[in-house]
Coordinates of C-alpha atoms in Angstrom, one line a residue:
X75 CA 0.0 0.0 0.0
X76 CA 2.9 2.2 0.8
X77 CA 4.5 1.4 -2.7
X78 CA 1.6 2.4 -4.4
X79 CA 1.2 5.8 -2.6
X80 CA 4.6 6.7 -3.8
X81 CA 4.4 6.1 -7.5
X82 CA 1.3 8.3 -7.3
X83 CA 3.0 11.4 -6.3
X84 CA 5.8 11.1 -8.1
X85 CA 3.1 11.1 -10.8
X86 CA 1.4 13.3 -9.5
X87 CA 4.9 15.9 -9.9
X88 CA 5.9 14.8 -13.3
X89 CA 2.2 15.7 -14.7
X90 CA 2.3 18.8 -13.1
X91 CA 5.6 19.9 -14.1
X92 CA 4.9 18.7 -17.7
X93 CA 2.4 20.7 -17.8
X94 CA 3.8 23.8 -16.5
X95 CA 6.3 23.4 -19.1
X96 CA 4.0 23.4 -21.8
X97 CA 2.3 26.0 -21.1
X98 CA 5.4 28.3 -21.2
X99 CA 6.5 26.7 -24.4
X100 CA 2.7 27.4 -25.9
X101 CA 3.1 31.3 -24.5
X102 CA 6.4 31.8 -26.0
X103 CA 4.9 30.9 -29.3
X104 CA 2.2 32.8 -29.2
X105 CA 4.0 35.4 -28.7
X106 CA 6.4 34.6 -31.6
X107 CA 3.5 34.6 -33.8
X108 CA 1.7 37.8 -32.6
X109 CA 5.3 39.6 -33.4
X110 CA 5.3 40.9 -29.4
X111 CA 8.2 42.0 -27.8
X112 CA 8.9 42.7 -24.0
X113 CA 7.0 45.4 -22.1
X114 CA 10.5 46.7 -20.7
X115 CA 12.3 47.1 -23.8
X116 CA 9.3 49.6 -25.2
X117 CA 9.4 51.6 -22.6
X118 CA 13.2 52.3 -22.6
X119 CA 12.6 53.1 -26.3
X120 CA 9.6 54.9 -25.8
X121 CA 11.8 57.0 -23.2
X122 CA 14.8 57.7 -25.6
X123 CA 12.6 59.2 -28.3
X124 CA 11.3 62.1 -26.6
X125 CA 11.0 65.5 -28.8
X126 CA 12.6 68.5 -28.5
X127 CA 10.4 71.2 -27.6
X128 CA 10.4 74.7 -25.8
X129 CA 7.7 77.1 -24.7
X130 CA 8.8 80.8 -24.0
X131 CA 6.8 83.6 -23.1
X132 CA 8.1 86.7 -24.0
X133 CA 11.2 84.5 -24.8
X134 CA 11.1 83.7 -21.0
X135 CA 11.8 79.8 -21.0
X136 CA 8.4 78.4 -19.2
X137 CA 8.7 74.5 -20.1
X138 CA 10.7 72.3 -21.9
X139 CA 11.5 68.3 -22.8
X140 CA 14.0 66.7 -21.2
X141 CA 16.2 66.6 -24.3
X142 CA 15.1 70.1 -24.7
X143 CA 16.8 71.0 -21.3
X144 CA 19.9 69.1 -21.8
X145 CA 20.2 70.7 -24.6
X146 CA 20.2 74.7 -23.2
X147 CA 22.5 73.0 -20.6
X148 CA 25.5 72.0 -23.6
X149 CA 25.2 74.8 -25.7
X150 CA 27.7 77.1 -25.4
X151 CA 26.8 81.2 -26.2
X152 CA 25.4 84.0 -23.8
X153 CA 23.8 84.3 -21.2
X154 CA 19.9 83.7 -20.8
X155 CA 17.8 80.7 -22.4
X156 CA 16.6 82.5 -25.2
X157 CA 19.7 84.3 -26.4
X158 CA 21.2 80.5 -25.9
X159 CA 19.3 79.0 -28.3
X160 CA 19.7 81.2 -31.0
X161 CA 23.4 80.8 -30.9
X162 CA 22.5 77.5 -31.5
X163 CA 20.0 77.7 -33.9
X164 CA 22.0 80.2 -36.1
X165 CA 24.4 78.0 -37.2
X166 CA 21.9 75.3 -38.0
X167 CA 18.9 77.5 -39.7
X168 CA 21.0 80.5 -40.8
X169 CA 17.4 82.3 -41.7
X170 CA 16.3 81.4 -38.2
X171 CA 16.6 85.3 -36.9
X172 CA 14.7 86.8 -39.4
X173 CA 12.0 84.5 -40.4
X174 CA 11.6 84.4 -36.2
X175 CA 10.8 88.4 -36.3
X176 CA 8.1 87.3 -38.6
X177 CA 6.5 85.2 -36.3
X178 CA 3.6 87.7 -34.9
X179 CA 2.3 87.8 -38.3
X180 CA 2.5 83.7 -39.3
X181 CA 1.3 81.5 -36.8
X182 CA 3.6 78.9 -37.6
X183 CA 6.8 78.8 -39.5
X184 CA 8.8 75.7 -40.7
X185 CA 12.4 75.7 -41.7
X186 CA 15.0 73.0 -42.9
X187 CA 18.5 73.4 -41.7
X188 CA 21.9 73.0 -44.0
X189 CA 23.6 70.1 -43.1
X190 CA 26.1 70.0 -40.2
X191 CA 29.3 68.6 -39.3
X192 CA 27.3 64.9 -40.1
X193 CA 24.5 63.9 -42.3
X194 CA 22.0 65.4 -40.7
X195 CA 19.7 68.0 -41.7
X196 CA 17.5 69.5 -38.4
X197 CA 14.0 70.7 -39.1
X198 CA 12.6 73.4 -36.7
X199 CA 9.1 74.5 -36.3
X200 CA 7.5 77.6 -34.4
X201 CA 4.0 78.4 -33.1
X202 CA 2.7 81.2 -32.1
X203 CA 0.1 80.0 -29.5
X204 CA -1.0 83.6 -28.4
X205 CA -0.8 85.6 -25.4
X206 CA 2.7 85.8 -26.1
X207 CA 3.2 81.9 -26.2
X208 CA 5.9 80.7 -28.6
X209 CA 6.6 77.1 -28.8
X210 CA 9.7 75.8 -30.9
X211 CA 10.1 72.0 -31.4
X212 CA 13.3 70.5 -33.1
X213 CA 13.7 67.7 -34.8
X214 CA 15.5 65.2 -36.7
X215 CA 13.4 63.3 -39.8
X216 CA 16.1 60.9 -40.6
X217 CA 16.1 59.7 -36.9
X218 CA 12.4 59.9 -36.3
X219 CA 11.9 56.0 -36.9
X220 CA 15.4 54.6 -36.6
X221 CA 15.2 53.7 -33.1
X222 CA 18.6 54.7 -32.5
X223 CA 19.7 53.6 -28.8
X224 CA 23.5 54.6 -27.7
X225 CA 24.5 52.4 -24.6
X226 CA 25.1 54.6 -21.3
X227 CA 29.3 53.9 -21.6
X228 CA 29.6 55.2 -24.8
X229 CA 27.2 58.1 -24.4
X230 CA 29.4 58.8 -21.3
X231 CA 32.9 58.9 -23.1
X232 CA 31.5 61.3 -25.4
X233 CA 29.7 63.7 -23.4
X234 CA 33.4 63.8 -21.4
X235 CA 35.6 64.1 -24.5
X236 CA 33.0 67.1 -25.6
X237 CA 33.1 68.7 -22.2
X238 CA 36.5 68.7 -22.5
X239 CA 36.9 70.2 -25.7
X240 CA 34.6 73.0 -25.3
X241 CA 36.8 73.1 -21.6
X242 CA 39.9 73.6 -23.6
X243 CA 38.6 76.4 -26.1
X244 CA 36.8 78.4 -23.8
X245 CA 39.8 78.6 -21.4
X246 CA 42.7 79.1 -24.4
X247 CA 43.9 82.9 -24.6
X248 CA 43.4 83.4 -28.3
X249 CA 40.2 84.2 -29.5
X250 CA 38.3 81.2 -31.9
X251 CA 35.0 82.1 -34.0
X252 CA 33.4 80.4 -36.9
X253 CA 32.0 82.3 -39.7
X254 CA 29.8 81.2 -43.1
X255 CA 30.2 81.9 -46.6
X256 CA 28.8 85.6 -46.0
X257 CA 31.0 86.3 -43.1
X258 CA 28.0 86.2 -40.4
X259 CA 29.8 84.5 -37.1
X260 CA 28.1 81.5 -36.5
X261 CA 30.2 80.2 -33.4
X262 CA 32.9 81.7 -31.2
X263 CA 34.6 80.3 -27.9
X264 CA 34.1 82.1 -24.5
X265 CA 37.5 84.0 -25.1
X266 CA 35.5 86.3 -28.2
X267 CA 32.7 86.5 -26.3
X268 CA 34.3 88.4 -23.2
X269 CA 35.9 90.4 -25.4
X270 CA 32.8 91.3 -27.5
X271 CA 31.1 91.5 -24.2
X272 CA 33.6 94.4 -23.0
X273 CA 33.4 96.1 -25.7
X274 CA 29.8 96.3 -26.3
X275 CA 29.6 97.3 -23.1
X276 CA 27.5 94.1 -21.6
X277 CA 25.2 94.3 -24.8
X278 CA 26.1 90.7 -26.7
X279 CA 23.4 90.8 -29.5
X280 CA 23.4 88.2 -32.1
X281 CA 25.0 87.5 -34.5
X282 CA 27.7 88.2 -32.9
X283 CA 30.0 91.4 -33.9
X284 CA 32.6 91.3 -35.4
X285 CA 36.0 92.3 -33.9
X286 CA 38.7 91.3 -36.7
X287 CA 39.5 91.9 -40.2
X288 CA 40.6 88.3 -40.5
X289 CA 42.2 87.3 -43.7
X290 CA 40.4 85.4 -47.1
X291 CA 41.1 81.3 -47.3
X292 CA 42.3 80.6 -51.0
X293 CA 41.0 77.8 -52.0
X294 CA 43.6 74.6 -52.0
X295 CA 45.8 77.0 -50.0
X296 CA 45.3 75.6 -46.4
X297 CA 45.7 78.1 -43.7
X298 CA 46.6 81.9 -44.1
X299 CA 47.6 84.7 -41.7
X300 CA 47.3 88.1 -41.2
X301 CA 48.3 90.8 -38.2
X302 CA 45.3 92.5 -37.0
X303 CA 44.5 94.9 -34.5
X304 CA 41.6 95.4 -32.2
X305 CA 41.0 99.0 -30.6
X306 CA 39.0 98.5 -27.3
X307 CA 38.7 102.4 -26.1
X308 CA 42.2 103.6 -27.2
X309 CA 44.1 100.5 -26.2
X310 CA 45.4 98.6 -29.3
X311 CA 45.6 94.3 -29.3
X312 CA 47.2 92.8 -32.2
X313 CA 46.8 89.4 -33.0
X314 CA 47.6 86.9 -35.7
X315 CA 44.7 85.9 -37.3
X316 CA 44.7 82.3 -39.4
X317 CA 41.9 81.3 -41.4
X318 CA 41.3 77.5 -42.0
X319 CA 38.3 76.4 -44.6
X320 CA 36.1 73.6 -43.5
X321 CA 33.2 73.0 -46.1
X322 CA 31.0 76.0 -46.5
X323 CA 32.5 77.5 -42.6
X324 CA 35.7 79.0 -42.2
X325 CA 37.3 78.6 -38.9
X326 CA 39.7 81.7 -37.3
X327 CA 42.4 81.4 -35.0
X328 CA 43.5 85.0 -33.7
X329 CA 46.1 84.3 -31.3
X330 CA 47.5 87.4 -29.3
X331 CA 50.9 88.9 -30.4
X332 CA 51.1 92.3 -28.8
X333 CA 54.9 90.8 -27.3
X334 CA 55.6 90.1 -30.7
X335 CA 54.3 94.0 -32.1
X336 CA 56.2 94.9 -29.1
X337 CA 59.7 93.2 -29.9
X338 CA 59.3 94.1 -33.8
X339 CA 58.8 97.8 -33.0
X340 CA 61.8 97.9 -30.7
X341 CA 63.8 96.1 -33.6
X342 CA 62.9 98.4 -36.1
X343 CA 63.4 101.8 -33.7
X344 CA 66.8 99.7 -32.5
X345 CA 67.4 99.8 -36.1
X346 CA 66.9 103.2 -37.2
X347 CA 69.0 104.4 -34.2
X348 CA 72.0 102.6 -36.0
X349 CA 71.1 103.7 -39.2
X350 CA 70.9 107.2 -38.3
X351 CA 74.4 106.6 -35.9
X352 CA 76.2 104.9 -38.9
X353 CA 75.1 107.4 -41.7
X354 CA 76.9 110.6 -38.8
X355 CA 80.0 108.3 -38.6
X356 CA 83.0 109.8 -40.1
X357 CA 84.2 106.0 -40.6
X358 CA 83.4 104.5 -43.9
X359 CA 81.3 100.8 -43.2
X360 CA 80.6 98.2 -45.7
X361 CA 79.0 94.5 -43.9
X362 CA 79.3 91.7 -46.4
X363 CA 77.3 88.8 -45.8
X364 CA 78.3 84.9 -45.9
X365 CA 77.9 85.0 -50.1
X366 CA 80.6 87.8 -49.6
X367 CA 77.9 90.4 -51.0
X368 CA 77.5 94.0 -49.8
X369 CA 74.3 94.0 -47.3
X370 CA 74.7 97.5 -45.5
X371 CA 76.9 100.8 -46.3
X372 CA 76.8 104.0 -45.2
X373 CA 77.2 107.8 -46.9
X374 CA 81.0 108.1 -45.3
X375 CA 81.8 105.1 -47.5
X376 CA 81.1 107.3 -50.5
X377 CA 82.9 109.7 -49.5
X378 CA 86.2 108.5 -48.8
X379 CA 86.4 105.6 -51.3
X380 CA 84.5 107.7 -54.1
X381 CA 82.8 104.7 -55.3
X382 CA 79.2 105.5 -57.1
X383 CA 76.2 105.1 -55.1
X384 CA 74.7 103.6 -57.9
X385 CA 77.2 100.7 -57.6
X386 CA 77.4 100.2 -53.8
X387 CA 73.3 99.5 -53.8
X388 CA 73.9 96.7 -56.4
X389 CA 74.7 95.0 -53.7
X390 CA 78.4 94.0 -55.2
X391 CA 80.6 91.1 -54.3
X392 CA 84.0 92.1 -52.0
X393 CA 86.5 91.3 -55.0
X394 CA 84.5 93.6 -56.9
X395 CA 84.2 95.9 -54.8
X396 CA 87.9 95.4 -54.2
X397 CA 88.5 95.8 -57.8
X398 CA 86.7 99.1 -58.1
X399 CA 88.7 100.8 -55.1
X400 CA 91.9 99.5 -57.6
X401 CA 90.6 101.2 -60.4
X402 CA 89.9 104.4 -58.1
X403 CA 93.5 104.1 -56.7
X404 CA 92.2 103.6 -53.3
X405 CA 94.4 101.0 -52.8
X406 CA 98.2 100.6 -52.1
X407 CA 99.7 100.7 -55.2
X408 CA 100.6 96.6 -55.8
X409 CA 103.6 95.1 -57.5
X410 CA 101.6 93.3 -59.6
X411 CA 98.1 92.3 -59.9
X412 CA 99.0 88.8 -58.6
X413 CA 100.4 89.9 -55.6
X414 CA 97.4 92.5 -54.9
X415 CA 95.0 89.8 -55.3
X416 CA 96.7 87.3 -53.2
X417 CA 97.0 90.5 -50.3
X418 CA 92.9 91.3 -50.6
X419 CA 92.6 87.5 -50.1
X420 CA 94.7 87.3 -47.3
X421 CA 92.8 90.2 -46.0
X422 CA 89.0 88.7 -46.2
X423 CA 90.3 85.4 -44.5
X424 CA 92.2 87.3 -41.7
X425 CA 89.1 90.1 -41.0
X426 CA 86.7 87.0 -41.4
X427 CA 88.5 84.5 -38.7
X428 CA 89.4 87.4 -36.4
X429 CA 90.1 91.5 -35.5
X430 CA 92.6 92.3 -38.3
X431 CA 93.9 96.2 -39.0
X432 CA 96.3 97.2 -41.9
X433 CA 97.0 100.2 -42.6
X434 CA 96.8 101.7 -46.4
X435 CA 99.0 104.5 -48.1
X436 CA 97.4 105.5 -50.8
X437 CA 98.9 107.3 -54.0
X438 CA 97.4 110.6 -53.4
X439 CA 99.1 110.9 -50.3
X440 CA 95.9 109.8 -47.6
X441 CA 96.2 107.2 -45.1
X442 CA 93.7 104.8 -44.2
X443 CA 93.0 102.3 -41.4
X444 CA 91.2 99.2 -42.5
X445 CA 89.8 96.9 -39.9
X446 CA 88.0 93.5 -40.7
X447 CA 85.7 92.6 -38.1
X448 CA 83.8 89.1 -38.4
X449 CA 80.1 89.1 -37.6
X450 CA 77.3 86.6 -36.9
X451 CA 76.4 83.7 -39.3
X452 CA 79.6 84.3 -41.1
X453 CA 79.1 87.9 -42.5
X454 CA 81.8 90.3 -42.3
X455 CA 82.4 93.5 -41.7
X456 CA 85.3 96.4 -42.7
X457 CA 85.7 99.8 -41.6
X458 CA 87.5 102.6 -43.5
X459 CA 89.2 105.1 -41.2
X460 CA 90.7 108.3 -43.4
X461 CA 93.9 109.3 -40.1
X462 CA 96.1 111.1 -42.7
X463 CA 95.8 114.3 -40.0
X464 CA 96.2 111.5 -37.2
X465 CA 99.5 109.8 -39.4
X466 CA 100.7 113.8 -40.0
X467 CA 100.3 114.6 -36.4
X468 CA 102.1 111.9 -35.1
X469 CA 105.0 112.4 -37.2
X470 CA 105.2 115.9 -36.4
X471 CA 104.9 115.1 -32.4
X472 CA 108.1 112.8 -33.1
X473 CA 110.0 115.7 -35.4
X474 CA 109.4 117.8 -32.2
X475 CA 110.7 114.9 -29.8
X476 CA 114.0 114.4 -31.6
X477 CA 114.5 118.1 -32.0
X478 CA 113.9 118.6 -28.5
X479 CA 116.2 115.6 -27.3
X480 CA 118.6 116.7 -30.2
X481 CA 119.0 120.4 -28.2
X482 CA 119.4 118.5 -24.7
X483 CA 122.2 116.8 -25.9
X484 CA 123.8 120.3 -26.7
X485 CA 123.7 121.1 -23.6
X486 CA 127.1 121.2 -21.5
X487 CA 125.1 120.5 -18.0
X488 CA 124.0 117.3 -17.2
X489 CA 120.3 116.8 -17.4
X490 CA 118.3 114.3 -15.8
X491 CA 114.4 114.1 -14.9
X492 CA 112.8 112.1 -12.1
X493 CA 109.1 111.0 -11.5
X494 CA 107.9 111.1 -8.1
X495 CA 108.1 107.6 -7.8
X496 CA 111.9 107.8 -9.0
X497 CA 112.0 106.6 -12.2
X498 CA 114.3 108.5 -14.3
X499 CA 112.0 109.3 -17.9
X500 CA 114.8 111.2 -19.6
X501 CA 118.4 112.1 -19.6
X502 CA 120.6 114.5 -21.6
X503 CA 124.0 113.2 -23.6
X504 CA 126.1 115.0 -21.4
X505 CA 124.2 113.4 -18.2
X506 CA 125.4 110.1 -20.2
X507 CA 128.5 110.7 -20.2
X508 CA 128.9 111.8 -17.0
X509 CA 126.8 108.8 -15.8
X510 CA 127.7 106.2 -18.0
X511 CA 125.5 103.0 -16.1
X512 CA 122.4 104.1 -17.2
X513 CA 120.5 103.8 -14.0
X514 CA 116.9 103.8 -14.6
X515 CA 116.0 104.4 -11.1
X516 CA 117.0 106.8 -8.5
X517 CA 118.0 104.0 -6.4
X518 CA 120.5 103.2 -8.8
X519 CA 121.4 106.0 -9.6
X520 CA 122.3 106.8 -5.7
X521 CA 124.3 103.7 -5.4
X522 CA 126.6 105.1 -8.9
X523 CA 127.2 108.6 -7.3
X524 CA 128.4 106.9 -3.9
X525 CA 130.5 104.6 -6.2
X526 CA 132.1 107.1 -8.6
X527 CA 132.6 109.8 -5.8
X528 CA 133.1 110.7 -1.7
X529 CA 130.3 110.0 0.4
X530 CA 129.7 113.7 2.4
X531 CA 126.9 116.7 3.1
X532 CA 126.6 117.4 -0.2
X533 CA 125.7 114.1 -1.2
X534 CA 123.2 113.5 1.5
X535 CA 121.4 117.0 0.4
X536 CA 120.7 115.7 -2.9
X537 CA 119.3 112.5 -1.8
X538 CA 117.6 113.8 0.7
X539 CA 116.3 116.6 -1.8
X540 CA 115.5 114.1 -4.8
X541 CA 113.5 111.8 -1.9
X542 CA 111.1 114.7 -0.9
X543 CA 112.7 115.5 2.8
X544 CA 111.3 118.5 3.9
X545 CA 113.4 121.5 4.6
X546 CA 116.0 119.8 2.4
X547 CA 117.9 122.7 -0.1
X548 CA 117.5 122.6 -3.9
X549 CA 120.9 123.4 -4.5
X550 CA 124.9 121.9 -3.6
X551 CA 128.3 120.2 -4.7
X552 CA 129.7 116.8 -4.7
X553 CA 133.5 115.4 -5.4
X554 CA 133.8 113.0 -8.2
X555 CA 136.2 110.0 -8.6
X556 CA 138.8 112.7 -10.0
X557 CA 138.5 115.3 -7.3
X558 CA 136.2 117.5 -9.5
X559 CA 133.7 119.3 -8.5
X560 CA 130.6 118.9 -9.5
X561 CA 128.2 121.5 -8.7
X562 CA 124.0 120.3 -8.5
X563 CA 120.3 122.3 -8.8
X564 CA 117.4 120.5 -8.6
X565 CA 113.7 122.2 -9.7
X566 CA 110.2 121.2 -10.2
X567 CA 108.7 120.2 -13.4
X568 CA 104.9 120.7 -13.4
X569 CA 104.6 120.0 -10.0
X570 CA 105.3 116.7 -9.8
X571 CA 108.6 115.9 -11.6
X572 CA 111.8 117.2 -10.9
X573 CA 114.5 118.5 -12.7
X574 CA 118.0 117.6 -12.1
X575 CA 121.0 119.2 -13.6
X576 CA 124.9 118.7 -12.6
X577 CA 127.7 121.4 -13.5
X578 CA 131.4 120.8 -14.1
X579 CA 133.4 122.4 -12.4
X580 CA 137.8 123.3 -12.1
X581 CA 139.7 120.6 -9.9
X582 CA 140.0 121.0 -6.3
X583 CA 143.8 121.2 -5.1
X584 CA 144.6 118.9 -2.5
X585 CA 142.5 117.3 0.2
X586 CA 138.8 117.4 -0.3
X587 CA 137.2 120.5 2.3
X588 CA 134.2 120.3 4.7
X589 CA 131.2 120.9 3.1
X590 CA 130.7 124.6 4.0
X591 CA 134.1 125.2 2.3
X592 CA 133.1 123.0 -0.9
X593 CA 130.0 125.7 -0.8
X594 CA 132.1 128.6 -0.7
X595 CA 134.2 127.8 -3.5
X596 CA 130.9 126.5 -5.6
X597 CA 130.0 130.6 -5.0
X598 CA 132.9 131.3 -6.3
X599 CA 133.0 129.1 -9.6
X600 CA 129.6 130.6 -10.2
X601 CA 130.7 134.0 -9.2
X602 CA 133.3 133.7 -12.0

């Protein structure tokens, strides 16, 4: 009995689980054949699909879609709802302004947009629903039945890499805008629109103004630039504009460059203050550059090689120009032509390698000083200097020196001249002779008097005289070697050197007197 009760609920379970399995098998079919799908999976669609729509009032925002709202939220331009959604209509529906004004008198407009940066082409519609009631709806035909769904990740990693574009143009420094085919600015990054902002004074109307002369695109050309300049209330911006095409838009780049304006104007003053020094220098200056032709010249040139302006702005080579001081005799006259040529090269290799000078006599009598000075990026430079009065002036100085020296030397006293710090800077033929070591100094020239004569007063006056000893006397006598005496002066020159000068004078008879006696009879040589 037992046995029996157990085969009937196990039964009992298969039935019933038979069962419930074919009724789930006979659902799923029916389903297959009434073409149903899951509850859930409409809804999520149903919810992705929702409009675009807005409702102003007096374009005061009142209600919006969802998509609507996100939408406000991403687009970039002024501020306030209304004037938000023009900047982004106006790119899209470039009528969209005007055909809008018209809106009081046509209850509802419709307008197809170009196509943007894909393959879509937006349609908008407007409604004037009275009492100041304006209701806009966008929308997109080709996706109106596509069932499009974007998975959450992927909408994610786009929204972030979008954020972070428009992140990175609205904080760069230069100013970005995009403009049609008419030149009506369609987009511009939040750099422009501070800067139209300050300069309207708050008042951002759309389209936007514009604030550059920015260069044409030609076609096939790429990219071109231009310097422009922006006057906000007196105070000048430059920038450099580029112009890039892209379809029917052209995109510009202005990037700031008042350092740049700032550098190129100091260049150019920095340059005209050496133009203007060069063409008052009474040195002649030619600059040849690495081709060895003549960059930079100035009027003194002209004058003192007598070359032709006309020539000199040719731009000629250096052996030409060499050549044409030649046939100008501006050059010393050569041996031969060989040697001259070999002498003007050894001059461009010595002035370009390092400071080289030379020093030209020229056939009609002038002197010149030619320096070679090498200069950046292997350009060099030469400098003409006329010093005929500076060559006539030195040799006159040295006529004067040797006739001067020549009349010291005819002297019968003994002349020497001291600094103050007892150097001796010049001596007299018959202070040579007397003197015949040639001290230099009046060290030495202490230790020859003590050696050729007898230490005493007299002696010990002059030294103490030539060393500066106050209260020491200017005048005395010394014994030489021989017994002569030998009488001395010393004097002031300028104030700071002094003057030296021995006398000769007859031999003293027998033993050598005390210095007051050696006096005396030095009053009474003089006295004869």
């Amino acid at each position: 009995m037992a046995s029996y009760d157990l085969w009937s609920t196990v039964a009992a379970l298969v039935a019933g689980t038979f069962s419930v399995v074919l009724a789930i098998l006979c659902i799923r079919a029916y389903d297959r054949l009434k073409g149903r799908r899951p509850q859930a999976t409409l809804g999520t669609l149903s919810d992705g699909l929702q409009p675009v729509i807005f409702l102003f009032r007096d374009r005061q925002l009142v209600d919006a879609t969802g998509p609507a709202r996100s939408l406000l939220d991403h687009a970039g331009g002024p501020d306030g709802d209304w004037p938000r959604l023009m900047a982004w209509i106006a790119p899209r529906f470039p009528d969209a302004a005007r055909h809008l004004s018209e809106l009081g008198a046509r209850l509802q407009i419709d307008l197809t947009g170009s196509e943007g940066m894909g393959s879509a082409a937006l349609s908008l519609r407007a409604e004037d629903l009275g009492e100041g009631l304006v209701r806009i709806s966008v929308n997109d035909p080709s996706a109106e039945h596509a069932g499009i769904l974007v998975d959450s990740l992927s909408q994610q990693a786009m929204e972030e890499e979008l954020d972070l574009l428009r992140r990175a143009l609205d904080q760069t420094p230069m100013l970005v805008w995009r403009q049609d085919a008419d030149s009506r600015i369609t987009w511009a990054n939040a750099a422009y629109l501070r800067r139209a902002e300050v300069m309207g004074d708050g008042d951002l109307p759309w389209p936007l103004p514009r604030l550059l002369e920015s260069p044409k695109p030609v076609p096939g050309a790429g990219t071109k630039t231009r310097r422009a300049s922006l006057d906000d209330h007196g105070v000048v911006s430059w920038y450099d504009c580029h112009s890039h095409k892209m379809g029917d838009q052209t995109m510009m780049f202005a990037l700031p460059a008042d350092a740049a304006v700032r550098a190129e104007r100091s260049l150019r003053e920095f340059v005209q203050t050496l133009t203007k020094t060069f063409a008052d220098l009474p040195i002649g200056l030619a600059i040849f550059d690495r081709q060895r032709r003549l960059q930079l010249f100035n009027p003194a040139l002209i004058d003192l090689t007598g070359l032709p302006t006309g020539f000199l702005t040719a731009r000629p080579t250096l052996l030409d120009f060499l050549d044409q001081l030649r046939e100008h005799r501006m050059v010393p006259e050569p041996k031969d032509y060989r040697s001259w040529r070999q002498q003007m090269s050894n001059l461009e290799s010595a002035a370009a390698t390092g400071h080289h000078v030379e020093e030209w006599s020229l056939p009609n009598g002038r002197t010149y000083r030619v320096t070679g000075r090498p200069h950046p990026d292997g350009a060099v430079a030469f400098l003409f200097d006329d010093i005929t009065s500076e060559i006539a002036l030195t040799r006159q100085f040295r006529s004067d020196l040797l006739m001067g020296s020549a009349v010291l030397d005819r002297l019968d006293d003994a002349l020497a001249v001291f600094e103050p710090s007892g150097k001796i800077v010049l001596t007299n033929q018959a202070y040579r002779d007397m003197w015949p070591s040639a001290a230099g100094t009046l060290t030495e020239a202490l230790a020859e008097w003590k050696s050729q004569g007898q230490t005493g007063p007299g002696l010990a006056a002059l030294e103490a005289r030539l060393q500066g000893q106050p209260e020491a006397r200017d005048t005395g006598a010394i014994l030489d070697a021989r017994g002569h005496l030998i009488g001395w002066s010393v004097s002031f020159l300028g104030g700071t050197n002094q003057l030296l000068s021995f006398k000769k004078n007859v031999a003293v008879q027998g033993p050598v007197r005390p210095e007051p006696d050696r006096s005396a009879s030095l009053s009474q040589v003089g006295a004869r």
